[in-house]
Short mmCIF file of C-alpha atoms and ligand atoms in Angstrom, two decimals:
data_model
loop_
_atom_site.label_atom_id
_atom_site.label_comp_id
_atom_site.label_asym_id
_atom_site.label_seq_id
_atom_site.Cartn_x
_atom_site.Cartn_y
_atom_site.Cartn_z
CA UNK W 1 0.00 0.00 0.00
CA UNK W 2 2.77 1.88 0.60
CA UNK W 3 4.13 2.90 -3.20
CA UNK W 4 6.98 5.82 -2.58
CA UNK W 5 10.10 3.78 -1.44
CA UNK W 6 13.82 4.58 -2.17
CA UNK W 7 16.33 3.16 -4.07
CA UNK W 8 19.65 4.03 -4.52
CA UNK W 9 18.88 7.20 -2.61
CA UNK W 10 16.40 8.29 -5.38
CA UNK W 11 12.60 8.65 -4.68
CA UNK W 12 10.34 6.42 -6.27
CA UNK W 13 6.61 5.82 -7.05
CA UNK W 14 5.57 2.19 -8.35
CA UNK W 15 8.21 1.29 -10.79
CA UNK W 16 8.70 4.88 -12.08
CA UNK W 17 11.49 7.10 -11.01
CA UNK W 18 9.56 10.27 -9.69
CA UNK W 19 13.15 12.90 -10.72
CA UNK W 20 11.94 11.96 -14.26
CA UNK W 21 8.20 12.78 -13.63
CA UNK W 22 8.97 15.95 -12.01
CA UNK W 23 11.33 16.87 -14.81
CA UNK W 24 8.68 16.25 -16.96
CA UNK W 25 5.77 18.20 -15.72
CA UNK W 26 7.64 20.95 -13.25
CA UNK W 27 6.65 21.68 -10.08
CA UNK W 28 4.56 22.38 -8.15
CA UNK W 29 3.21 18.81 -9.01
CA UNK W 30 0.79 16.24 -7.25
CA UNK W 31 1.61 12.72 -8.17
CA UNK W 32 -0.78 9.84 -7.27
CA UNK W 33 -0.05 6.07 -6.69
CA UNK W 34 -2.69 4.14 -9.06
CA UNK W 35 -2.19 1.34 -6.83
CA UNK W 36 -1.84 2.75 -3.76
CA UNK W 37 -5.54 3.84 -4.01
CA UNK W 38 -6.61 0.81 -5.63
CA UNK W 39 -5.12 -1.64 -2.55
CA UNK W 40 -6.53 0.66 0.02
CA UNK W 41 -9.86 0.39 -1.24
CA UNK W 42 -9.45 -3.38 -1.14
CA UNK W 43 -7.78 -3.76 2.68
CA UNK W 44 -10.75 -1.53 3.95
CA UNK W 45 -13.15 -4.08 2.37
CA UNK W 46 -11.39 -6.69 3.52
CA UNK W 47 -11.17 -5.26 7.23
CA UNK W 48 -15.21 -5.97 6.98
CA UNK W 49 -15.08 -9.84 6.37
CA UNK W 50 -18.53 -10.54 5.60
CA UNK W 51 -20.11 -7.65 7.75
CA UNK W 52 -23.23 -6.34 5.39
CA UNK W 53 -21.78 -2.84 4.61
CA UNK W 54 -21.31 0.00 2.30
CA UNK W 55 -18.09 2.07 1.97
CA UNK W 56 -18.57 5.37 0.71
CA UNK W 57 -15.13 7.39 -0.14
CA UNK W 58 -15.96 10.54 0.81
CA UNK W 59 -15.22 12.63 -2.33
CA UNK W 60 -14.28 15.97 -0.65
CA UNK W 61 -10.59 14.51 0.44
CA UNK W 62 -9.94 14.26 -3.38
CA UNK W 63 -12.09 14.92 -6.44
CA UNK W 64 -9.60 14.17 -9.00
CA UNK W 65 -11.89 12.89 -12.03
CA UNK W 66 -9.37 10.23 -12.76
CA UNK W 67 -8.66 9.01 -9.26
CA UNK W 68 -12.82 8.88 -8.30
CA UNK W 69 -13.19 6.71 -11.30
CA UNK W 70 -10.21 4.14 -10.38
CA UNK W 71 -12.18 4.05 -6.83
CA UNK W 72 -15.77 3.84 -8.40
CA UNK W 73 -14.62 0.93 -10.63
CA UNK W 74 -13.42 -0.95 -7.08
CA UNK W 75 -17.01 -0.94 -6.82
CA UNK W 76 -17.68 1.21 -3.50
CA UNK W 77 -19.91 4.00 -2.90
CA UNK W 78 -18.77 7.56 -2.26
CA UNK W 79 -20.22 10.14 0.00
CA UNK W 80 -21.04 13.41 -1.53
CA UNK W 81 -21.30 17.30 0.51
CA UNK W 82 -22.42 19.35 -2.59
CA UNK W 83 -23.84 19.12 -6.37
CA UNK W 84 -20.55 19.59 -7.67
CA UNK W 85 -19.10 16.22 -5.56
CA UNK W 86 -22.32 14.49 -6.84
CA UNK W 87 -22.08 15.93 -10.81
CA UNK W 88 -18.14 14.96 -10.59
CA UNK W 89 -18.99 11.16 -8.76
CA UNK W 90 -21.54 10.29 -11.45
CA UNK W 91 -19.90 11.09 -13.95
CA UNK W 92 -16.79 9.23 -12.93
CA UNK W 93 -19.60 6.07 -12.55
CA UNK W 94 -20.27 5.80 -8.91
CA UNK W 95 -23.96 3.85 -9.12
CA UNK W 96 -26.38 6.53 -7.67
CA UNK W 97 -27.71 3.30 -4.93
CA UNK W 98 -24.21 3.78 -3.74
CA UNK W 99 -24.00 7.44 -3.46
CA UNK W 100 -24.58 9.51 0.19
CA UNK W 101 -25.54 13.11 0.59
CA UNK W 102 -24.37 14.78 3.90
CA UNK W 103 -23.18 18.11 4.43
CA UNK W 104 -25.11 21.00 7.10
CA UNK W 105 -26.14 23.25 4.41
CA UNK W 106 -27.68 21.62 1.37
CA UNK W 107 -29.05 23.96 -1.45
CA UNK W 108 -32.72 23.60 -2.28
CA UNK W 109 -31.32 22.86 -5.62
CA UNK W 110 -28.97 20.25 -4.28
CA UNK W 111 -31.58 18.52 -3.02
CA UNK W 112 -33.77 18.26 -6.21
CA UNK W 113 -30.59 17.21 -7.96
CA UNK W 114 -29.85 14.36 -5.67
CA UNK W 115 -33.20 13.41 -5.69
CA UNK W 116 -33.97 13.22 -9.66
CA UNK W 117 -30.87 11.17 -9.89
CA UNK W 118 -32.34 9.09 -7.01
CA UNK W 119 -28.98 8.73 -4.79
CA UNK W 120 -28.97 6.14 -2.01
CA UNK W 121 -29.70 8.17 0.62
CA UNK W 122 -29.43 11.78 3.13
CA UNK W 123 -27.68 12.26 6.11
CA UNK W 124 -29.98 14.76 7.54
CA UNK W 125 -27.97 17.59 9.46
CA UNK W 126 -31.41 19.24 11.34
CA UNK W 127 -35.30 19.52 11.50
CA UNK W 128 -35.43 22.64 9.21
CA UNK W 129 -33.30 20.40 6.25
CA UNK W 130 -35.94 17.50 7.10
CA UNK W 131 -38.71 19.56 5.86
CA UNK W 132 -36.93 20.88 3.27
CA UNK W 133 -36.29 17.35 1.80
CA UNK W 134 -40.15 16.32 2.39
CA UNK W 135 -41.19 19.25 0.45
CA UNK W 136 -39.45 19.01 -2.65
CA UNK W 137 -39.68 15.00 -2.74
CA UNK W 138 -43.76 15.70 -2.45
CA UNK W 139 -43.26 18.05 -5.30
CA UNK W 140 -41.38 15.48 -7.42
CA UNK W 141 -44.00 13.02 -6.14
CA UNK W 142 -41.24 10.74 -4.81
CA UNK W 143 -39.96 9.50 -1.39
CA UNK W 144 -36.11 10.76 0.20
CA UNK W 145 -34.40 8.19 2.11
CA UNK W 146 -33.04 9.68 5.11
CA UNK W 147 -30.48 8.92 8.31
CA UNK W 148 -30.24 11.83 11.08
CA UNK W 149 -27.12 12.70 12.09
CA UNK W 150 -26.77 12.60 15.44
CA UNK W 151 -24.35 14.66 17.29
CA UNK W 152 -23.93 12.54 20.95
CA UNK W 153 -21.19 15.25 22.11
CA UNK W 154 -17.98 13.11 21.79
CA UNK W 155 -14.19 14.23 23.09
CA UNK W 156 -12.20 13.92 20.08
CA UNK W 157 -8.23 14.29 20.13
CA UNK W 158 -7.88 15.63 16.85
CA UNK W 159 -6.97 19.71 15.45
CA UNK W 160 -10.44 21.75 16.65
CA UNK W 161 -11.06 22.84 13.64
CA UNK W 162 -11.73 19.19 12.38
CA UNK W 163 -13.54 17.74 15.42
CA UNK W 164 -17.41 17.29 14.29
CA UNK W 165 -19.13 15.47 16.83
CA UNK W 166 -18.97 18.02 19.96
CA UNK W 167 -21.79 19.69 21.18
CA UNK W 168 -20.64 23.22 20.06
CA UNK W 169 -20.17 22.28 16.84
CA UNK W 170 -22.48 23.22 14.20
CA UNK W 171 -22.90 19.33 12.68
CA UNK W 172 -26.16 16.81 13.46
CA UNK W 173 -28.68 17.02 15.72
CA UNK W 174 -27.81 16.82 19.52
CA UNK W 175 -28.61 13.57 20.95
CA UNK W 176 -31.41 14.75 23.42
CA UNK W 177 -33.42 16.34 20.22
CA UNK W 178 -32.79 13.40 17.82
CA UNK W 179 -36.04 11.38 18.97
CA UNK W 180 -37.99 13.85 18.74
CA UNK W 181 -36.82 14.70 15.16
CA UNK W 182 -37.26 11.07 14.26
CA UNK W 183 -40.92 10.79 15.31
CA UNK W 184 -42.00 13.79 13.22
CA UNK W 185 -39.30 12.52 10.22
CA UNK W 186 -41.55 8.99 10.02
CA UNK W 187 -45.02 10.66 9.76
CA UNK W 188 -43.95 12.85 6.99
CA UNK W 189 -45.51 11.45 3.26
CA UNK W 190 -42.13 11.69 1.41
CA UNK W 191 -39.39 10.87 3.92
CA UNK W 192 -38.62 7.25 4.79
CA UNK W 193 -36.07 6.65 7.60
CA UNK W 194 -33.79 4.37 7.46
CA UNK W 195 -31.27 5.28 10.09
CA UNK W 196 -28.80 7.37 11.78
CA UNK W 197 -25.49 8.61 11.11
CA UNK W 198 -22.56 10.02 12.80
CA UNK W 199 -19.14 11.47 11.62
CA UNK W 200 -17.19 12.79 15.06
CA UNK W 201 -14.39 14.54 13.56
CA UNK W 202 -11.09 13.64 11.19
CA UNK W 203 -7.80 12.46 11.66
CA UNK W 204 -8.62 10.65 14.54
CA UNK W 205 -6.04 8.49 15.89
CA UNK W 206 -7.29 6.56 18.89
CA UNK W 207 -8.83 3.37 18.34
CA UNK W 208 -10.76 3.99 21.87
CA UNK W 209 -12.04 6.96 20.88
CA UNK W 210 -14.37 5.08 17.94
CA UNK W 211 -14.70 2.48 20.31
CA UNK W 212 -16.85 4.74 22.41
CA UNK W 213 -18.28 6.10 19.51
CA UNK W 214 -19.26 2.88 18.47
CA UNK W 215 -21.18 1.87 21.46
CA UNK W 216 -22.82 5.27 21.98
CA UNK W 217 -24.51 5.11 19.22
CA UNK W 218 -25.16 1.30 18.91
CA UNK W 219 -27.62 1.80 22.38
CA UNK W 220 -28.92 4.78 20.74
CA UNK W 221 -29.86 2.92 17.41
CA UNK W 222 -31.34 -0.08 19.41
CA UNK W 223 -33.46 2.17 22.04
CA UNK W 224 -34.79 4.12 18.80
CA UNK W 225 -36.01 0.47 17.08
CA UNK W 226 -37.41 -0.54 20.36
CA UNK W 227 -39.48 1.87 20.87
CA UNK W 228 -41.08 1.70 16.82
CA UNK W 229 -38.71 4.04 14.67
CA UNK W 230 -37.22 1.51 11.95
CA UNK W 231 -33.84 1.41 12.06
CA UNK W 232 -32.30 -0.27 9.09
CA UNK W 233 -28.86 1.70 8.13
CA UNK W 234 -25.97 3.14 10.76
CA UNK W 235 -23.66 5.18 9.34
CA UNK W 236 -20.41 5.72 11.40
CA UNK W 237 -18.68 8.78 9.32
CA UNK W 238 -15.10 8.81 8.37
CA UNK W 239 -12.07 9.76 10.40
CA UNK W 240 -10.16 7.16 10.69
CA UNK W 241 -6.94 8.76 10.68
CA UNK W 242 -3.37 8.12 8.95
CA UNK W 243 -0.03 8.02 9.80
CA UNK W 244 1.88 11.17 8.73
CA UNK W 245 5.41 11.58 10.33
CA UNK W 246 7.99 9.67 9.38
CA UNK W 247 5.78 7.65 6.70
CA UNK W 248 9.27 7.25 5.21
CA UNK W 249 12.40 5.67 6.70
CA UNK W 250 15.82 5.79 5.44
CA UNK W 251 18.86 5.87 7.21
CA UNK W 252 19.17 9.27 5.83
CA UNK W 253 16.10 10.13 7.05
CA UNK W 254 16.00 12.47 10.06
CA UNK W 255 13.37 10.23 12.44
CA UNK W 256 10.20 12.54 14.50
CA UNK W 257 9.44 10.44 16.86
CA UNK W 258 7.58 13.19 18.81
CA UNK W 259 4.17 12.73 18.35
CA UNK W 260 0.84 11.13 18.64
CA UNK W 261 0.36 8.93 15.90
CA UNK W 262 -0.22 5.09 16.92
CA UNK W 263 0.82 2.45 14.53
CA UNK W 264 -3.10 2.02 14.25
CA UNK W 265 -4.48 1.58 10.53
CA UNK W 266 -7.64 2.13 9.67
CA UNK W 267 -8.20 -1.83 9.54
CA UNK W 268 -7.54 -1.97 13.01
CA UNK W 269 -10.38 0.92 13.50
CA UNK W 270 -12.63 -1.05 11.48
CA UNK W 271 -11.89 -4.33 13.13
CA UNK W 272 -11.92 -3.01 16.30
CA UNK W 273 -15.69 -0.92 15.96
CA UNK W 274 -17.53 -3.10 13.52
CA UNK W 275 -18.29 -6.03 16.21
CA UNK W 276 -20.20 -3.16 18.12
CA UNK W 277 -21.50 -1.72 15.55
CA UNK W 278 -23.28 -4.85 14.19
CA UNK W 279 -25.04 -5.74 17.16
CA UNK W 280 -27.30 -2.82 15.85
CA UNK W 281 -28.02 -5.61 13.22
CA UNK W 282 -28.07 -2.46 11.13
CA UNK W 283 -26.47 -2.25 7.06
CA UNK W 284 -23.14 -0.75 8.11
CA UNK W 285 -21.79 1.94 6.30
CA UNK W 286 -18.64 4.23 6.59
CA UNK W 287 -17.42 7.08 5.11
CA UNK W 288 -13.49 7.24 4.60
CA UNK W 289 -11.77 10.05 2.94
CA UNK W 290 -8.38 10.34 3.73
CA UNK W 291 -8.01 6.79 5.12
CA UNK W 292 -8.64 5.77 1.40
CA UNK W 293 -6.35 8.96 -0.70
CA UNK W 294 -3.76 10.35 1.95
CA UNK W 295 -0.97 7.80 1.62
CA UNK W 296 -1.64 7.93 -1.93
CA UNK W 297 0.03 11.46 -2.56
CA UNK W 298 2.76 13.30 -2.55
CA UNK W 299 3.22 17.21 -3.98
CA UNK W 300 6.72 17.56 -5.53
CA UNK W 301 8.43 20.72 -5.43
CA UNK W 302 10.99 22.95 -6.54
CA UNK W 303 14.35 24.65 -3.66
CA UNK W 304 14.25 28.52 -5.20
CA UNK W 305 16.66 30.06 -2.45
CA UNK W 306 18.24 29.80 0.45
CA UNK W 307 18.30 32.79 2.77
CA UNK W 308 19.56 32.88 6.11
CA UNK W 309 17.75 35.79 8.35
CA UNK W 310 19.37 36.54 11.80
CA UNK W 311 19.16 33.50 14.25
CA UNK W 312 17.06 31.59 10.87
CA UNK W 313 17.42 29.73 7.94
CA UNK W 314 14.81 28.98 5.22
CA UNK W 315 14.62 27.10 2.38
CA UNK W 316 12.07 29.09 -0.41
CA UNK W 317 10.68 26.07 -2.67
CA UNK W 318 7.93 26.88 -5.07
CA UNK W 319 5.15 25.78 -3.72
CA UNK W 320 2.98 28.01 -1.25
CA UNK W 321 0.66 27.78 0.96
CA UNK W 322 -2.29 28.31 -1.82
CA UNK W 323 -1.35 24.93 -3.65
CA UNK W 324 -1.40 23.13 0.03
CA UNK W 325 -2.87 24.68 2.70
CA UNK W 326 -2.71 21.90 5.62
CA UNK W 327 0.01 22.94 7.23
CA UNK W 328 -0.59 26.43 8.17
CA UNK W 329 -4.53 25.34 8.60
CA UNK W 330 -4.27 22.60 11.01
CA UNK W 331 -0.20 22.94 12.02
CA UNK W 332 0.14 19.89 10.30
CA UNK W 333 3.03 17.61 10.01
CA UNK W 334 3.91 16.17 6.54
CA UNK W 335 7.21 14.66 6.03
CA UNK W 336 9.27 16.53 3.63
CA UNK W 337 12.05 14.31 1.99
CA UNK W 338 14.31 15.18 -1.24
CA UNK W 339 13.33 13.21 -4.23
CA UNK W 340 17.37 12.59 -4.55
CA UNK W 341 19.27 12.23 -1.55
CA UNK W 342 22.61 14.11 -1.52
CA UNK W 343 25.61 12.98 0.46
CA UNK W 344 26.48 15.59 3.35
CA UNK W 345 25.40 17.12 6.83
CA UNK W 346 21.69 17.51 7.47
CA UNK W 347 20.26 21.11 7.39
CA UNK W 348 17.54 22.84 10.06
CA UNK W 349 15.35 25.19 8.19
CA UNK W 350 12.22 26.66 8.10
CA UNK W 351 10.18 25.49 4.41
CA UNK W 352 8.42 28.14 3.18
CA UNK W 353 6.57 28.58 0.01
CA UNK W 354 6.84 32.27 -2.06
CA UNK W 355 3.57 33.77 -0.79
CA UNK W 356 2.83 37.27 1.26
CA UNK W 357 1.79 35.42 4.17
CA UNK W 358 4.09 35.10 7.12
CA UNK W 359 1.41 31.92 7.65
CA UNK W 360 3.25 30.42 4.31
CA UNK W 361 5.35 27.27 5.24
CA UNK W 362 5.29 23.56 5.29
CA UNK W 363 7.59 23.19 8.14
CA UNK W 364 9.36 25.15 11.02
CA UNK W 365 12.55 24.66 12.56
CA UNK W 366 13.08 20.86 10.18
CA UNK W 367 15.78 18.94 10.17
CA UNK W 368 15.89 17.59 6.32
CA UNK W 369 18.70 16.10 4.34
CA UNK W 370 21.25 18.58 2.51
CA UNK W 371 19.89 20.10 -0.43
CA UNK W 372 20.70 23.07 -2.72
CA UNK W 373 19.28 25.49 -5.48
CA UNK W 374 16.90 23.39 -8.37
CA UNK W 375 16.95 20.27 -5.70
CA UNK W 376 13.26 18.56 -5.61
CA UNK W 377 11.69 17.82 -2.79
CA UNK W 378 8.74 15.54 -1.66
CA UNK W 379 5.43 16.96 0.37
CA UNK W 380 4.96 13.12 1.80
CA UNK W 381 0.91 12.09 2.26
CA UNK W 382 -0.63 14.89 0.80
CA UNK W 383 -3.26 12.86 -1.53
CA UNK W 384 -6.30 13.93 0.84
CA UNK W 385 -7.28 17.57 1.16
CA UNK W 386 -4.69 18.49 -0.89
CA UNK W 387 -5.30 19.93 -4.60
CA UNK W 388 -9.44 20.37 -3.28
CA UNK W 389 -8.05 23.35 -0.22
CA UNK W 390 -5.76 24.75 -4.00
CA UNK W 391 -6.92 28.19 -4.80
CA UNK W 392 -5.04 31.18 -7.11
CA UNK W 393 -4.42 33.12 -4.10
CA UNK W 394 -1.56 35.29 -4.75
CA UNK W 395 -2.25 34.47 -8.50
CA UNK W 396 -0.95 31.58 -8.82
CA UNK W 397 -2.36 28.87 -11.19
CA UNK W 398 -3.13 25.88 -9.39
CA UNK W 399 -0.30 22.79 -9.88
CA UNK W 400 -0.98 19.99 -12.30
CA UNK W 401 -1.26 16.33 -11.20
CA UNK W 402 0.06 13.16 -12.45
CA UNK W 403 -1.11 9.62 -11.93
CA UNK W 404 1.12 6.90 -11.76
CA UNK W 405 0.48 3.20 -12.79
CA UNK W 406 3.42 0.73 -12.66
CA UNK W 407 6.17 2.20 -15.06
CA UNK W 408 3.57 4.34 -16.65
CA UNK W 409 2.41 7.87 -15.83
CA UNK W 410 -0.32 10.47 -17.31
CA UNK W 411 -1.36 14.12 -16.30
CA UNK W 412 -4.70 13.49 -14.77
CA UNK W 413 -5.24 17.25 -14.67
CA UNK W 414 -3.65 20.12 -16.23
CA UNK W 415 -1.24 22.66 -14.33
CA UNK W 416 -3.44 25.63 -14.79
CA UNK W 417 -2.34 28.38 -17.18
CA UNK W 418 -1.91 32.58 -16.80
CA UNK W 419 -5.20 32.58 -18.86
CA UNK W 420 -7.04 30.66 -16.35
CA UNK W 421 -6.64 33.07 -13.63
N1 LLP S 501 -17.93 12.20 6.24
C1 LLP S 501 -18.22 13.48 6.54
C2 LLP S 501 -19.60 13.84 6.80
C3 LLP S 501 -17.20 14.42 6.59
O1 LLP S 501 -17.50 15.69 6.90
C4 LLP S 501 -15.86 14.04 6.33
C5 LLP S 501 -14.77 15.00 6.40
C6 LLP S 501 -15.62 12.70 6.00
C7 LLP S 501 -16.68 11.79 5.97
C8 LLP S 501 -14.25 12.18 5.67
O2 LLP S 501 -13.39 12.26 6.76
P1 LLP S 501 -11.92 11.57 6.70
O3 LLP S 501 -12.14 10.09 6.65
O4 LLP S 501 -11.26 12.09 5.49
O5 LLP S 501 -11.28 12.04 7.94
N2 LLP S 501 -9.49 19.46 5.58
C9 LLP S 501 -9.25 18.70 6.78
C10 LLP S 501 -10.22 17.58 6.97
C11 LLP S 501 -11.67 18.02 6.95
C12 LLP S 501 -12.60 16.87 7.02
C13 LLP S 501 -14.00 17.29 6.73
N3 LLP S 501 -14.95 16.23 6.73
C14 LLP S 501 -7.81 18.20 6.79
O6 LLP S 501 -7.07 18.48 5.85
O7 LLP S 501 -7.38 17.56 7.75
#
């Protein structure tokens, strides 16, 4: 699963050299492991043995045309959070019985779309959305399959900005409410529930922590069907998070072993919750993003300058914040590894892309390999919420991306041009 190895102290992807691929196409440059996505895919069905189940790749972490048709044609669902997610998943031939809608704030035009192309089903986000649905499903005289999302105010160890399932957050319905919500939901002509969903944050690391999760909302789904509301999908969200530093070793390889990450894959998650979850004797379905696309993407990029400020060094590459914005966002850690390793002492620097934001680096204070001018250097794990946070701040087109299959590799999307902007 793991497709960017070295050899001979060069960076490589599959069977392809990635120095040639960057030559090729410049930087800044997302390249893409065909089978990296393809066997990831396949362990998290496997995880499920014969659990009945329905993993939907949630299309936000990476909406690549190409790379959401290799993962439609492994035969999962995806989840969707707008018209444009759904236009771009049907199109790359996701089956609309496999498709989810969820997202806090769906159009009224979102919904009529998802609903003419008959999608599997809506996670339902609040009362006011519920009415919304039932209203224009009457008008198209047909019936919306719905789940509630249920917010059951979980701790979550995780960035704040990506924890979902706290009580302060603006996502589901808070436990307490959701009956209620549910009872109205099942008298209404056009709405037929079929479950409930939850989806407590991202880039969660602790297998206890969807543990709890998983029995939370297990009671909850078996209370609800006890007392008459039919209960016949649970839908446990994404999250399942992905190991980021030192994804990479090499004894040239500075090692970070300060940090949270457990060894934990998302396997284990799925292994550990889907005993609990079952006992719902609900249809289980999940909804991994960056589980599925993280591992499966680096960004390749150029060393402009060095510059060495009182007390500081930085290294000024090419890319900026605008074609990756994780690590300023969330203080991320990706690790950042030359795509040809030099002989020579290692180098502390500060990475910083050429933008007018003091906010514009990939790393602070990083120990990395010795480098110089025109050197290339790898953004490790950067397939999920990676090109889809790109924007032209600064005006800068967005980078180009590049899949790779064995020996073989094709631009999957033009690097944008000055007449794009
Ligand atoms: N389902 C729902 C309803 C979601 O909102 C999300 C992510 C997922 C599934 C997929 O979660 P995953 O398995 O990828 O953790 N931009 C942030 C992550 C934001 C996640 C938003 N929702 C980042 O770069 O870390």
């Amino acid at each position: 699963m793991r497709e960017f190895y070295f050899q001979n102290n060069e960076l490589w992807c599959e069977n392809t050299n990635l120095q040639t691929v960057v030559k090729r196409f410049g930087t800044p440059l997302y390249v893409y492991s065909k089978k990296s996505i393809i066997d990831h895919c396949r362990y998290i069905e496997k995880a499920f043995g014969k659990t009945d189940h329905l993993s939907c790749y949630a299309v936000k972490a990476n909406m690549n045309r190409t790379i959401l048709s290799i993962i439609a044609t492994e035969g999962i669902g995806c989840d969707v959070g707008s018209i444009g997610e759904l236009y771009l998943a049907l199109e790359a031939g996701f089956l609309p019985n496999r498709i989810t809608y969820s997202g806090v704030g769906k159009r009224f035009d979102e919904i009529e779309f998802a609903l003419k192309k008959n999608i599997l089903e809506f996670n339902v986000e609040s009362e006011g959305e519920l009415m919304e649905i039932s209203r224009i499903a009457s008008g198209l005289n047909t019936v919306a399959r719905v789940l509630l999302r249920i917010n059951f105010d979980v701790e979550v160890d995780t960035h704040p900005y990506i924890t979902t399932g706290k009580k302060e957050n603006k996502f589901g319905v808070d436990s307490f409410e959701a009956r209620g919500v549910l009872e109205k939901a099942i008298r209404l002509p056009s709405i037929e529930v079929v479950g409930i969903h939850i989806h407590i944050g991202s880039q969660i690391t602790n297998v206890e922590t969807f543990i709890a999760a998983a029995k939370t909302v297990t009671k909850f789904v078996i209370d609800l069907r006890n007392s008459g509301i039919p209960m016949k999908h649970l839908n446990f969200g994404g999250g399942f998070g992905v190991q980021y530093h030192d994804f990479i070793s090499h004894p040239r390889l500075p090692k970070n072993e300060n940090h949270a990450e457990s060894e934990v894959t998302v396997a284990n998650f799925i292994e550990a919750v889907v005993p609990i979850l079952a006992e719902s004797k609900c249809k289980i379905l999940i909804q991994p993003g960056r589980s599925i696309i993280a591992h499966a993407g680096i960004l390749a990029t150029q060393v402009l300058y060095f510059k060495k400020k009182t007390g500081r060094n930085f290294i000024i590459v090419d890319a900026g914040m605008n074609d990756f914005m994780r690590p300023t966002l969330y203080q991320s850690h990706h690790q950042i590894i030359p795509i040809s390793l030099r002989e020579g002492e290692d180098q502390t620097a500060d990475i910083v892309g050429p933008l007018c934001e003091t906010g514009d680096f990939f790393a602070i204070d990083r120990q990395i390999p010795k480098v110089e001018q025109y050197d290339y250097l790898a953004l490790m794990c950067t397939g999920a919420y990676g090109y889809v946070l790109s924007s032209n701040y600064n005006g800068r087109p967005r980078p180009a991306e590049v899949l790779i299959d064995g020996e073989n590799y094709k631009l999957i999307r033009q690097r944008e041009s000055l007449t794009n902007l």
